[in-house]
mmCIF file of C-alpha atoms and ligand atoms in Angstrom:
data_model
loop_
_atom_site.group_PDB
_atom_site.id
_atom_site.type_symbol
_atom_site.label_atom_id
_atom_site.label_comp_id
_atom_site.label_asym_id
_atom_site.label_seq_id
_atom_site.Cartn_x
_atom_site.Cartn_y
_atom_site.Cartn_z
ATOM 1 C CA MET A 171 132.295 100.968 75.740
ATOM 2 C CA THR A 172 128.936 99.323 76.389
ATOM 3 C CA ILE A 173 126.645 101.806 78.089
ATOM 4 C CA ARG A 174 124.361 100.886 80.962
ATOM 5 C CA ALA A 175 121.846 103.016 82.867
ATOM 6 C CA ALA A 176 122.395 103.046 86.635
ATOM 7 C CA ILE A 177 120.156 104.407 89.376
ATOM 8 C CA THR A 178 122.087 107.291 90.927
ATOM 9 C CA GLY A 179 119.296 109.121 92.740
ATOM 10 C CA TRP A 180 116.045 108.229 94.467
ATOM 11 C CA GLY A 181 113.377 110.023 96.447
ATOM 12 C CA SER A 182 109.748 109.997 97.432
ATOM 13 C CA SER A 183 106.987 112.320 98.507
ATOM 14 C CA LEU A 184 104.071 111.124 100.599
ATOM 15 C CA PRO A 185 101.139 113.236 101.707
ATOM 16 C CA VAL A 186 100.854 113.642 105.486
ATOM 17 C CA GLY A 187 97.130 112.768 105.472
ATOM 18 C CA ARG A 188 96.477 109.157 106.579
ATOM 19 C CA VAL A 189 93.435 106.896 106.349
ATOM 20 C CA THR A 190 93.685 103.950 108.737
ATOM 21 C CA ASN A 191 91.674 100.736 108.603
ATOM 22 C CA ALA A 192 89.785 102.036 111.655
ATOM 23 C CA ASP A 193 88.786 105.144 109.634
ATOM 24 C CA LEU A 194 87.460 102.861 106.867
ATOM 25 C CA GLU A 195 85.636 100.650 109.379
ATOM 26 C CA SER A 196 83.687 103.680 110.503
ATOM 27 C CA ARG A 197 82.285 104.426 107.041
ATOM 28 C CA LEU A 198 82.289 101.127 105.102
ATOM 29 C CA ASP A 199 81.034 97.583 105.684
ATOM 30 C CA THR A 200 84.545 96.278 106.412
ATOM 31 C CA THR A 201 86.860 95.448 109.305
ATOM 32 C CA ASP A 202 90.495 96.019 110.151
ATOM 33 C CA ALA A 203 90.897 92.229 110.506
ATOM 34 C CA TRP A 204 89.502 91.554 106.991
ATOM 35 C CA ILE A 205 91.714 94.216 105.373
ATOM 36 C CA VAL A 206 94.895 93.084 107.153
ATOM 37 C CA GLU A 207 94.274 89.393 106.469
ATOM 38 C CA ARG A 208 93.290 89.799 102.801
ATOM 39 C CA THR A 209 95.667 92.598 101.800
ATOM 40 C CA GLY A 210 98.309 93.300 104.481
ATOM 41 C CA ILE A 211 97.387 97.016 104.425
ATOM 42 C CA ARG A 212 96.964 98.968 107.685
ATOM 43 C CA GLU A 213 96.899 102.564 106.441
ATOM 44 C CA ARG A 214 97.341 104.627 103.295
ATOM 45 C CA ARG A 215 98.208 108.281 102.574
ATOM 46 C CA VAL A 216 95.739 110.753 101.075
ATOM 47 C CA ALA A 217 96.577 113.969 99.245
ATOM 48 C CA ALA A 218 95.204 117.172 100.755
ATOM 49 C CA GLN A 219 93.304 119.691 98.687
ATOM 50 C CA GLY A 220 95.891 121.428 96.501
ATOM 51 C CA GLU A 221 98.255 118.459 96.664
ATOM 52 C CA THR A 222 98.225 116.904 93.197
ATOM 53 C CA THR A 223 99.892 114.227 91.100
ATOM 54 C CA ALA A 224 102.266 116.857 89.682
ATOM 55 C CA SER A 225 103.104 118.516 93.009
ATOM 56 C CA LEU A 226 103.856 115.165 94.676
ATOM 57 C CA GLY A 227 105.771 114.042 91.583
ATOM 58 C CA ALA A 228 107.863 117.219 91.481
ATOM 59 C CA ALA A 229 108.740 116.852 95.182
ATOM 60 C CA ALA A 230 109.854 113.251 94.649
ATOM 61 C CA GLY A 231 111.771 114.262 91.504
ATOM 62 C CA ASN A 232 113.506 117.068 93.349
ATOM 63 C CA ALA A 233 114.589 114.670 96.117
ATOM 64 C CA ALA A 234 115.960 112.193 93.553
ATOM 65 C CA ILE A 235 117.926 114.920 91.724
ATOM 66 C CA LYS A 236 119.456 116.056 95.060
ATOM 67 C CA GLN A 237 120.289 112.457 96.059
ATOM 68 C CA ALA A 238 122.125 112.065 92.745
ATOM 69 C CA ALA A 239 124.084 115.255 93.570
ATOM 70 C CA LEU A 240 122.780 116.834 90.374
ATOM 71 C CA SER A 241 120.832 119.984 89.621
ATOM 72 C CA PRO A 242 117.722 120.288 87.432
ATOM 73 C CA SER A 243 119.829 121.621 84.540
ATOM 74 C CA ASP A 244 121.710 118.276 84.428
ATOM 75 C CA ILE A 245 118.546 116.301 83.631
ATOM 76 C CA ASP A 246 118.229 115.703 79.895
ATOM 77 C CA LEU A 247 114.928 113.849 79.840
ATOM 78 C CA LEU A 248 111.890 113.581 82.123
ATOM 79 C CA ILE A 249 109.543 110.600 82.005
ATOM 80 C CA VAL A 250 106.460 110.665 84.220
ATOM 81 C CA THR A 251 104.183 107.700 84.735
ATOM 82 C CA THR A 252 100.746 107.962 86.285
ATOM 83 C CA ALA A 253 97.209 106.640 85.958
ATOM 84 C CA THR A 254 95.810 109.656 87.802
ATOM 85 C CA PRO A 255 97.033 112.537 85.615
ATOM 86 C CA GLU A 256 97.067 116.186 86.602
ATOM 87 C CA GLN A 257 94.553 116.941 83.828
ATOM 88 C CA PRO A 258 93.345 115.030 80.740
ATOM 89 C CA MET A 259 95.596 117.319 78.704
ATOM 90 C CA PRO A 260 98.503 118.171 78.634
ATOM 91 C CA GLU A 261 100.606 115.334 80.023
ATOM 92 C CA THR A 262 101.483 115.389 83.727
ATOM 93 C CA SER A 263 105.155 115.543 82.738
ATOM 94 C CA ALA A 264 104.609 119.122 81.485
ATOM 95 C CA PHE A 265 103.492 120.235 84.963
ATOM 96 C CA VAL A 266 106.317 118.379 86.745
ATOM 97 C CA HIS A 267 108.784 119.819 84.207
ATOM 98 C CA ASP A 268 107.613 123.345 84.938
ATOM 99 C CA GLU A 269 107.649 122.901 88.723
ATOM 100 C CA LEU A 270 111.201 121.507 88.640
ATOM 101 C CA GLY A 271 112.445 124.170 86.215
ATOM 102 C CA LEU A 272 113.767 121.593 83.735
ATOM 103 C CA ARG A 273 114.968 122.473 80.249
ATOM 104 C CA CYS A 274 114.759 119.047 78.604
ATOM 105 C CA GLY A 275 112.185 116.955 76.785
ATOM 106 C CA ALA A 276 109.374 115.422 78.804
ATOM 107 C CA PHE A 277 106.679 112.854 78.193
ATOM 108 C CA ASP A 278 104.386 110.440 80.012
ATOM 109 C CA VAL A 279 104.483 106.662 79.794
ATOM 110 C CA GLY A 280 101.240 104.949 80.736
ATOM 111 C CA ALA A 281 100.989 101.351 81.919
ATOM 112 C CA VAL A 282 99.046 101.922 85.169
ATOM 113 C CA CYS A 283 100.636 99.927 88.032
ATOM 114 C CA ALA A 284 103.331 98.603 85.666
ATOM 115 C CA GLY A 285 104.051 102.217 84.646
ATOM 116 C CA PHE A 286 107.223 102.585 86.673
ATOM 117 C CA THR A 287 108.946 99.518 85.264
ATOM 118 C CA TYR A 288 107.769 100.449 81.749
ATOM 119 C CA ALA A 289 109.184 103.971 82.212
ATOM 120 C CA LEU A 290 112.432 102.624 83.678
ATOM 121 C CA ILE A 291 112.934 100.357 80.659
ATOM 122 C CA THR A 292 112.203 103.277 78.302
ATOM 123 C CA GLY A 293 114.648 105.556 80.112
ATOM 124 C CA ALA A 294 117.346 102.880 80.375
ATOM 125 C CA ALA A 295 117.063 102.113 76.659
ATOM 126 C CA LEU A 296 117.503 105.813 75.803
ATOM 127 C CA VAL A 297 120.516 106.167 78.116
ATOM 128 C CA SER A 298 122.026 103.006 76.595
ATOM 129 C CA THR A 299 121.952 104.546 73.111
ATOM 130 C CA GLY A 300 124.165 107.358 74.408
ATOM 131 C CA ALA A 301 121.402 109.895 73.707
ATOM 132 C CA HIS A 302 120.969 110.990 77.336
ATOM 133 C CA ASP A 303 123.257 111.158 80.386
ATOM 134 C CA HIS A 304 120.664 111.668 83.133
ATOM 135 C CA VAL A 305 116.995 110.724 82.862
ATOM 136 C CA LEU A 306 114.550 111.527 85.657
ATOM 137 C CA ILE A 307 111.744 109.004 86.076
ATOM 138 C CA VAL A 308 108.786 109.947 88.243
ATOM 139 C CA GLY A 309 105.885 107.722 89.297
ATOM 140 C CA SER A 310 103.132 109.718 90.972
ATOM 141 C CA GLU A 311 99.521 108.980 91.879
ATOM 142 C CA THR A 312 96.466 110.439 93.568
ATOM 143 C CA TYR A 313 94.115 107.449 93.511
ATOM 144 C CA SER A 314 91.995 109.093 96.198
ATOM 145 C CA ARG A 315 90.612 111.231 93.334
ATOM 146 C CA ILE A 316 89.347 108.236 91.290
ATOM 147 C CA VAL A 317 88.454 105.632 93.925
ATOM 148 C CA ASP A 318 84.755 105.370 94.751
ATOM 149 C CA PRO A 319 84.697 106.066 98.508
ATOM 150 C CA SER A 320 81.669 103.784 98.861
ATOM 151 C CA ASP A 321 83.304 100.782 97.096
ATOM 152 C CA ARG A 322 84.808 98.605 99.833
ATOM 153 C CA SER A 323 86.656 96.422 97.326
ATOM 154 C CA THR A 324 88.853 99.298 96.080
ATOM 155 C CA ALA A 325 88.668 102.033 98.757
ATOM 156 C CA ILE A 326 90.636 99.815 101.151
ATOM 157 C CA LEU A 327 93.472 99.214 98.687
ATOM 158 C CA PHE A 328 94.737 102.393 97.100
ATOM 159 C CA GLY A 329 96.800 105.293 98.398
ATOM 160 C CA ASP A 330 98.484 108.485 97.169
ATOM 161 C CA GLY A 331 102.192 109.222 96.828
ATOM 162 C CA ALA A 332 105.126 109.665 94.485
ATOM 163 C CA GLY A 333 108.571 108.209 93.964
ATOM 164 C CA ALA A 334 111.363 109.015 91.544
ATOM 165 C CA VAL A 335 114.765 107.835 90.384
ATOM 166 C CA VAL A 336 117.554 109.353 88.321
ATOM 167 C CA LEU A 337 119.072 107.035 85.725
ATOM 168 C CA SER A 338 122.619 107.961 84.738
ATOM 169 C CA ARG A 339 125.038 106.774 82.092
ATOM 170 C CA SER A 340 127.274 103.993 83.362
ATOM 171 C CA SER A 341 129.684 101.524 81.807
ATOM 172 C CA ALA A 342 128.986 97.823 81.449
ATOM 173 C CA ASP A 343 132.712 97.122 81.110
ATOM 174 C CA GLY A 344 133.874 95.597 84.375
ATOM 175 C CA PRO A 345 134.115 92.265 86.182
ATOM 176 C CA ASP A 346 130.406 92.050 87.023
ATOM 177 C CA GLY A 347 129.258 94.292 84.161
ATOM 178 C CA GLY A 348 129.069 97.411 86.356
ATOM 179 C CA PRO A 349 126.016 99.026 87.920
ATOM 180 C CA GLY A 350 122.799 99.524 85.984
ATOM 181 C CA VAL A 351 119.958 97.828 84.190
ATOM 182 C CA ILE A 352 120.954 94.351 83.005
ATOM 183 C CA ALA A 353 117.792 92.764 81.613
ATOM 184 C CA TRP A 354 114.075 93.274 81.357
ATOM 185 C CA ASP A 355 110.855 91.761 80.158
ATOM 186 C CA MET A 356 107.597 93.516 79.360
ATOM 187 C CA GLY A 357 104.184 92.400 78.237
ATOM 188 C CA CYS A 358 100.519 93.238 77.863
ATOM 189 C CA ASP A 359 97.279 91.292 77.504
ATOM 190 C CA GLY A 360 94.811 93.893 76.252
ATOM 191 C CA SER A 361 91.949 91.398 76.372
ATOM 192 C CA GLY A 362 91.981 92.042 80.134
ATOM 193 C CA ALA A 363 91.388 95.800 79.790
ATOM 194 C CA ALA A 364 87.942 95.687 81.420
ATOM 195 C CA LEU A 365 89.232 93.950 84.564
ATOM 196 C CA LEU A 366 90.495 97.213 86.035
ATOM 197 C CA GLU A 367 89.311 100.444 84.479
ATOM 198 C CA VAL A 368 87.821 103.909 84.673
ATOM 199 C CA PRO A 369 85.145 103.413 82.000
ATOM 200 C CA ALA A 370 84.194 107.028 81.184
ATOM 201 C CA GLY A 371 85.874 110.313 80.367
ATOM 202 C CA GLY A 372 87.665 109.211 77.214
ATOM 203 C CA SER A 373 86.947 108.682 73.535
ATOM 204 C CA ARG A 374 84.901 105.510 74.038
ATOM 205 C CA LEU A 375 82.560 106.988 76.630
ATOM 206 C CA PRO A 376 82.901 110.766 76.776
ATOM 207 C CA THR A 377 81.890 112.629 79.911
ATOM 208 C CA SER A 378 78.175 113.365 80.061
ATOM 209 C CA ALA A 379 75.488 113.925 82.665
ATOM 210 C CA GLU A 380 74.650 110.206 82.296
ATOM 211 C CA THR A 381 78.219 108.969 82.871
ATOM 212 C CA LEU A 382 78.490 111.178 85.942
ATOM 213 C CA ALA A 383 75.138 110.015 87.330
ATOM 214 C CA ALA A 384 76.087 106.359 86.719
ATOM 215 C CA GLY A 385 79.415 106.729 88.577
ATOM 216 C CA LYS A 386 81.392 105.695 85.515
ATOM 217 C CA HIS A 387 84.294 108.005 86.343
ATOM 218 C CA TRP A 388 85.249 105.942 89.378
ATOM 219 C CA MET A 389 87.736 103.135 89.051
ATOM 220 C CA ARG A 390 86.260 99.634 89.094
ATOM 221 C CA MET A 391 88.045 96.299 89.413
ATOM 222 C CA ASP A 392 87.466 92.559 89.230
ATOM 223 C CA GLY A 393 89.822 91.938 92.152
ATOM 224 C CA GLN A 394 89.854 88.150 92.091
ATOM 225 C CA GLU A 395 90.731 87.864 88.401
ATOM 226 C CA VAL A 396 93.350 90.646 88.660
ATOM 227 C CA PHE A 397 94.834 88.779 91.620
ATOM 228 C CA ARG A 398 95.112 85.492 89.702
ATOM 229 C CA ARG A 399 96.655 87.114 86.635
ATOM 230 C CA ALA A 400 99.019 89.258 88.722
ATOM 231 C CA VAL A 401 100.676 86.265 90.379
ATOM 232 C CA ARG A 402 101.016 84.482 87.041
ATOM 233 C CA CYS A 403 102.574 87.421 85.192
ATOM 234 C CA VAL A 404 104.954 88.428 88.008
ATOM 235 C CA VAL A 405 106.262 84.854 88.125
ATOM 236 C CA ASP A 406 106.494 84.300 84.339
ATOM 237 C CA SER A 407 108.016 87.727 83.673
ATOM 238 C CA GLY A 408 110.430 87.415 86.614
ATOM 239 C CA LYS A 409 111.652 84.049 85.339
ATOM 240 C CA ALA A 410 112.013 85.373 81.766
ATOM 241 C CA THR A 411 114.049 88.368 82.990
ATOM 242 C CA LEU A 412 116.413 86.238 85.080
ATOM 243 C CA GLU A 413 116.793 83.837 82.163
ATOM 244 C CA ASN A 414 117.625 86.732 79.783
ATOM 245 C CA ALA A 415 120.442 87.672 82.152
ATOM 246 C CA GLY A 416 121.651 84.077 82.550
ATOM 247 C CA MET A 417 120.870 84.247 86.264
ATOM 248 C CA GLY A 418 118.626 82.484 88.750
ATOM 249 C CA PRO A 419 116.514 83.437 91.790
ATOM 250 C CA GLU A 420 119.440 82.607 94.100
ATOM 251 C CA ASP A 421 121.366 85.547 92.548
ATOM 252 C CA VAL A 422 118.734 88.125 93.569
ATOM 253 C CA ASP A 423 119.702 90.187 96.629
ATOM 254 C CA LEU A 424 116.478 92.197 96.830
ATOM 255 C CA PHE A 425 113.114 91.659 95.136
ATOM 256 C CA VAL A 426 111.037 94.849 94.999
ATOM 257 C CA PRO A 427 107.607 94.004 93.582
ATOM 258 C CA HIS A 428 104.733 96.375 92.952
ATOM 259 C CA GLN A 429 102.957 96.782 96.290
ATOM 260 C CA ALA A 430 99.378 95.660 95.629
ATOM 261 C CA ASN A 431 98.573 92.889 98.088
ATOM 262 C CA THR A 432 100.763 90.952 100.541
ATOM 263 C CA ARG A 433 99.240 87.679 99.354
ATOM 264 C CA ILE A 434 100.224 88.475 95.725
ATOM 265 C CA ILE A 435 103.763 89.418 96.813
ATOM 266 C CA GLU A 436 104.220 86.280 98.924
ATOM 267 C CA ALA A 437 102.722 83.902 96.344
ATOM 268 C CA ALA A 438 104.878 85.387 93.568
ATOM 269 C CA ALA A 439 108.086 85.375 95.651
ATOM 270 C CA ASN A 440 107.484 81.740 96.682
ATOM 271 C CA ARG A 441 106.863 80.612 93.120
ATOM 272 C CA LEU A 442 109.886 82.529 91.863
ATOM 273 C CA GLY A 443 112.034 80.909 94.539
ATOM 274 C CA ILE A 444 113.007 84.201 96.213
ATOM 275 C CA PRO A 445 112.902 84.093 100.041
ATOM 276 C CA LEU A 446 110.629 86.591 101.808
ATOM 277 C CA ASP A 447 113.570 88.069 103.742
ATOM 278 C CA LYS A 448 114.917 89.199 100.354
ATOM 279 C CA THR A 449 111.524 90.626 99.341
ATOM 280 C CA PHE A 450 110.745 94.255 100.170
ATOM 281 C CA SER A 451 107.313 95.370 101.308
ATOM 282 C CA ASN A 452 105.970 98.587 102.805
ATOM 283 C CA LEU A 453 102.398 97.891 101.751
ATOM 284 C CA GLU A 454 101.037 98.055 105.289
ATOM 285 C CA ARG A 455 101.839 101.776 105.521
ATOM 286 C CA TYR A 456 100.907 103.044 102.052
ATOM 287 C CA GLY A 457 98.563 100.570 100.370
ATOM 288 C CA ASN A 458 98.741 100.318 96.597
ATOM 289 C CA THR A 459 100.213 103.540 95.150
ATOM 290 C CA SER A 460 100.221 102.121 91.606
ATOM 291 C CA ALA A 461 103.001 103.587 89.430
ATOM 292 C CA ALA A 462 104.572 105.179 92.520
ATOM 293 C CA SER A 463 104.873 102.018 94.595
ATOM 294 C CA ILE A 464 108.201 100.681 93.304
ATOM 295 C CA PRO A 465 110.178 103.974 93.489
ATOM 296 C CA ILE A 466 108.727 104.654 96.966
ATOM 297 C CA ALA A 467 109.777 101.129 98.014
ATOM 298 C CA LEU A 468 113.242 101.520 96.440
ATOM 299 C CA THR A 469 113.748 104.812 98.274
ATOM 300 C CA GLU A 470 112.812 103.225 101.604
ATOM 301 C CA ALA A 471 114.966 100.168 100.926
ATOM 302 C CA ALA A 472 117.952 102.450 100.224
ATOM 303 C CA GLU A 473 117.250 104.551 103.333
ATOM 304 C CA GLU A 474 116.984 101.406 105.479
ATOM 305 C CA GLY A 475 120.395 100.196 104.257
ATOM 306 C CA ARG A 476 118.933 97.225 102.401
ATOM 307 C CA LEU A 477 120.669 98.097 99.100
ATOM 308 C CA HIS A 478 124.434 97.771 98.748
ATOM 309 C CA ASP A 479 126.746 98.440 95.822
ATOM 310 C CA GLY A 480 126.839 95.360 93.614
ATOM 311 C CA ASP A 481 123.468 93.998 94.808
ATOM 312 C CA LEU A 482 121.223 92.440 92.185
ATOM 313 C CA VAL A 483 117.759 93.954 92.395
ATOM 314 C CA LEU A 484 114.644 92.586 90.704
ATOM 315 C CA LEU A 485 111.766 95.055 90.169
ATOM 316 C CA SER A 486 108.388 93.764 89.105
ATOM 317 C CA GLY A 487 105.332 95.776 88.048
ATOM 318 C CA PHE A 488 101.866 94.634 86.943
ATOM 319 C CA GLY A 489 98.580 96.394 86.508
ATOM 320 C CA ALA A 490 95.561 97.389 84.483
ATOM 321 C CA GLY A 491 95.714 96.678 80.808
ATOM 322 C CA MET A 492 96.723 94.043 81.818
ATOM 323 C CA THR A 493 100.358 95.124 81.690
ATOM 324 C CA TRP A 494 103.492 93.815 83.347
ATOM 325 C CA ALA A 495 107.212 94.581 83.231
ATOM 326 C CA THR A 496 110.217 93.311 85.162
ATOM 327 C CA VAL A 497 113.679 94.877 85.443
ATOM 328 C CA LEU A 498 116.879 93.294 86.747
ATOM 329 C CA LEU A 499 119.596 95.751 87.726
ATOM 330 C CA ARG A 500 122.829 95.961 89.617
ATOM 331 C CA TRP A 501 122.712 98.585 92.372
ATOM 332 C CA GLY A 502 125.460 101.197 92.629
ATOM 333 C CA ALA A 503 126.676 104.434 91.105
ATOM 334 C CA PRO A 504 128.932 104.522 88.006
HETATM 335 O O1 UT7 B 185 97.775 97.152 91.291
HETATM 336 C C1 UT7 B 185 97.199 96.090 90.626
HETATM 337 C C2 UT7 B 185 95.775 96.093 90.807
HETATM 338 N N1 UT7 B 185 95.102 95.509 91.887
HETATM 339 C C3 UT7 B 185 95.373 94.365 92.536
HETATM 340 O O2 UT7 B 185 96.396 93.783 92.465
HETATM 341 C C4 UT7 B 185 94.272 93.819 93.392
HETATM 342 C C5 UT7 B 185 94.145 92.337 93.244
HETATM 343 N N2 UT7 B 185 93.078 91.793 94.052
HETATM 344 C C6 UT7 B 185 93.066 91.757 95.392
HETATM 345 O O3 UT7 B 185 93.981 92.256 96.039
HETATM 346 C C7 UT7 B 185 91.960 91.027 96.087
HETATM 347 O O4 UT7 B 185 91.175 90.346 95.138
HETATM 348 C C8 UT7 B 185 91.033 91.942 96.929
HETATM 349 C C9 UT7 B 185 91.788 92.465 98.142
HETATM 350 C C10 UT7 B 185 90.502 93.104 96.112
HETATM 351 C C11 UT7 B 185 89.854 91.127 97.465
HETATM 352 O O5 UT7 B 185 90.316 89.996 98.189
HETATM 353 P P1 UT7 B 185 89.757 88.546 97.858
HETATM 354 O O6 UT7 B 185 90.392 87.624 98.818
HETATM 355 O O7 UT7 B 185 89.939 88.299 96.390
HETATM 356 O O8 UT7 B 185 88.249 88.704 98.248
HETATM 357 P P2 UT7 B 185 86.957 88.425 97.334
HETATM 358 O O9 UT7 B 185 86.772 89.490 96.337
HETATM 359 O O10 UT7 B 185 86.986 86.998 96.912
HETATM 360 O O11 UT7 B 185 85.829 88.563 98.414
HETATM 361 C C12 UT7 B 185 85.667 87.632 99.508
HETATM 362 C C13 UT7 B 185 84.508 88.104 100.357
HETATM 363 C C14 UT7 B 185 83.263 88.471 99.545
HETATM 364 O O12 UT7 B 185 82.127 88.111 100.316
HETATM 365 P P3 UT7 B 185 81.349 86.721 100.039
HETATM 366 O O13 UT7 B 185 80.954 86.768 98.601
HETATM 367 O O14 UT7 B 185 82.362 85.642 100.344
HETATM 368 O O15 UT7 B 185 80.231 86.793 101.000
HETATM 369 C C15 UT7 B 185 83.332 89.967 99.431
HETATM 370 O O16 UT7 B 185 82.072 90.546 99.267
HETATM 371 O O17 UT7 B 185 84.879 89.313 101.047
HETATM 372 C C16 UT7 B 185 83.920 90.338 100.778
HETATM 373 N N3 UT7 B 185 84.620 91.620 100.750
HETATM 374 C C17 UT7 B 185 84.886 92.311 101.863
HETATM 375 N N4 UT7 B 185 84.571 92.079 103.155
HETATM 376 C C18 UT7 B 185 84.978 92.976 104.066
HETATM 377 C C19 UT7 B 185 85.157 92.272 99.697
HETATM 378 N N5 UT7 B 185 85.738 93.400 100.111
HETATM 379 C C20 UT7 B 185 85.586 93.445 101.455
HETATM 380 C C21 UT7 B 185 85.979 94.353 102.447
HETATM 381 N N6 UT7 B 185 85.665 94.087 103.736
HETATM 382 N N7 UT7 B 185 86.676 95.477 102.168
#
C-alpha cells in the first residue's frame, strides 16, 4: 500500500482583541483608504496580555484534534511553526506539548510565513514513511509583540492568531489516489534574508543596551522587494507543484495562499491561471498572521462549506528568508 497523509482535523484560535484601520488612523500617519487599497486589510486580531503563541497554538491544536475525532494520546508527533516563539529557548512546541498533554515527540520548523507549508511537507513525509499515524501541525503567531507600533509600513499588516491541522495516515490506492498530500515544492533564497528580519537578539547581534535603544528587536521589512519576490515565487512554485502532479490550474478546486496582501494573492492567482472565485481570502479580517494564515484560512474554508471530499487544494506559503513552499492535496478523510 502506498501511504498518503490526509488532513483529518482542523481548527483555529483567534484573540478577541481587534485593531481596525480606524484605530491605526488615530495613531499613525495612514488612512483606512490607503490600507484597504494597498493591502485589502480592514482589521487584525491582537493577543491580550497573557495570551501567547503557545496558548493560542494549543487552543488551535485542541480544536483540530477534536475535529479529527481523536484525543491527545492519539497524536504521535507535534510540529509547531512560528516566527514569534514563546521564548528564545526551548522551542514553542515544548509549551504547546505540555498544554495539550501530549506524550509524543515535538519540534519546531521555522520558515516564517512559509512555515506552515514547510511543516506540512515535513509531517506528510513522516506519515508517508509509515513512522507516524497522526501528526499535529500548529502554526501560531503573536506578531503584535515584534511589530514596531510606530512603523506604518508593518503595523498595518500583521495580526495574531493560530491554526492547526491533524495529518493522518491514508492510502493512495484508489481511483483518484485517495485523500492526502499529492505533491509539493519548496525553496529558499537566503540572499534575501535582510529583506524581512528582526536584526537583533540572536548570535549575530546579541541583545544589548545598544540594540534595544536602536530598536533592532522590532521586525523590519523592504515591502516592495518582498512583494515582487512573493508573486514570482508563488507562481513558479505553484506551477512546479502542479507539474510534479501531472496536473494543471484547471484541476484546482480551491487555492489557499498565504494571506499577506490582496494584490499579491490576485496577481499570483491570475498568473497561475486560477480564477479568483476559486481563491480563498480572509485577509480583510485578520491581516497577515504569518505561519498561522493558511491553517486559519483552511479552517474557515471548511467551516464555510468550500471544501468537499475529493477537491484538489493548492496551498502556497512564502516569507522571510526568503522561503516558499507549495502543497497540492486532495481533501477528504481516509
Ligand atoms: O508575509 C510575507 C511578508 N510580507 C509581505 O508579503 C508584504 C509585501 N509587501 C506589501 O504588502 C507592500 O509592499 C506594502 C503593503 C508593505 C506597501 O505597499 P506598496 O504599494 O508597496 O507601497 P510602497 O512601499 O511603494 O509605498 C507607497 C507610498 C510611499 O510614499 P511615497 O514615497 O510614494 O511618497 C510610502 O511612504 O505609500 C507610503 N506608505 C503609506 N502611506 C499611508 C507606506 N505605508 C503607508 C501607510 N499609509 N501605512
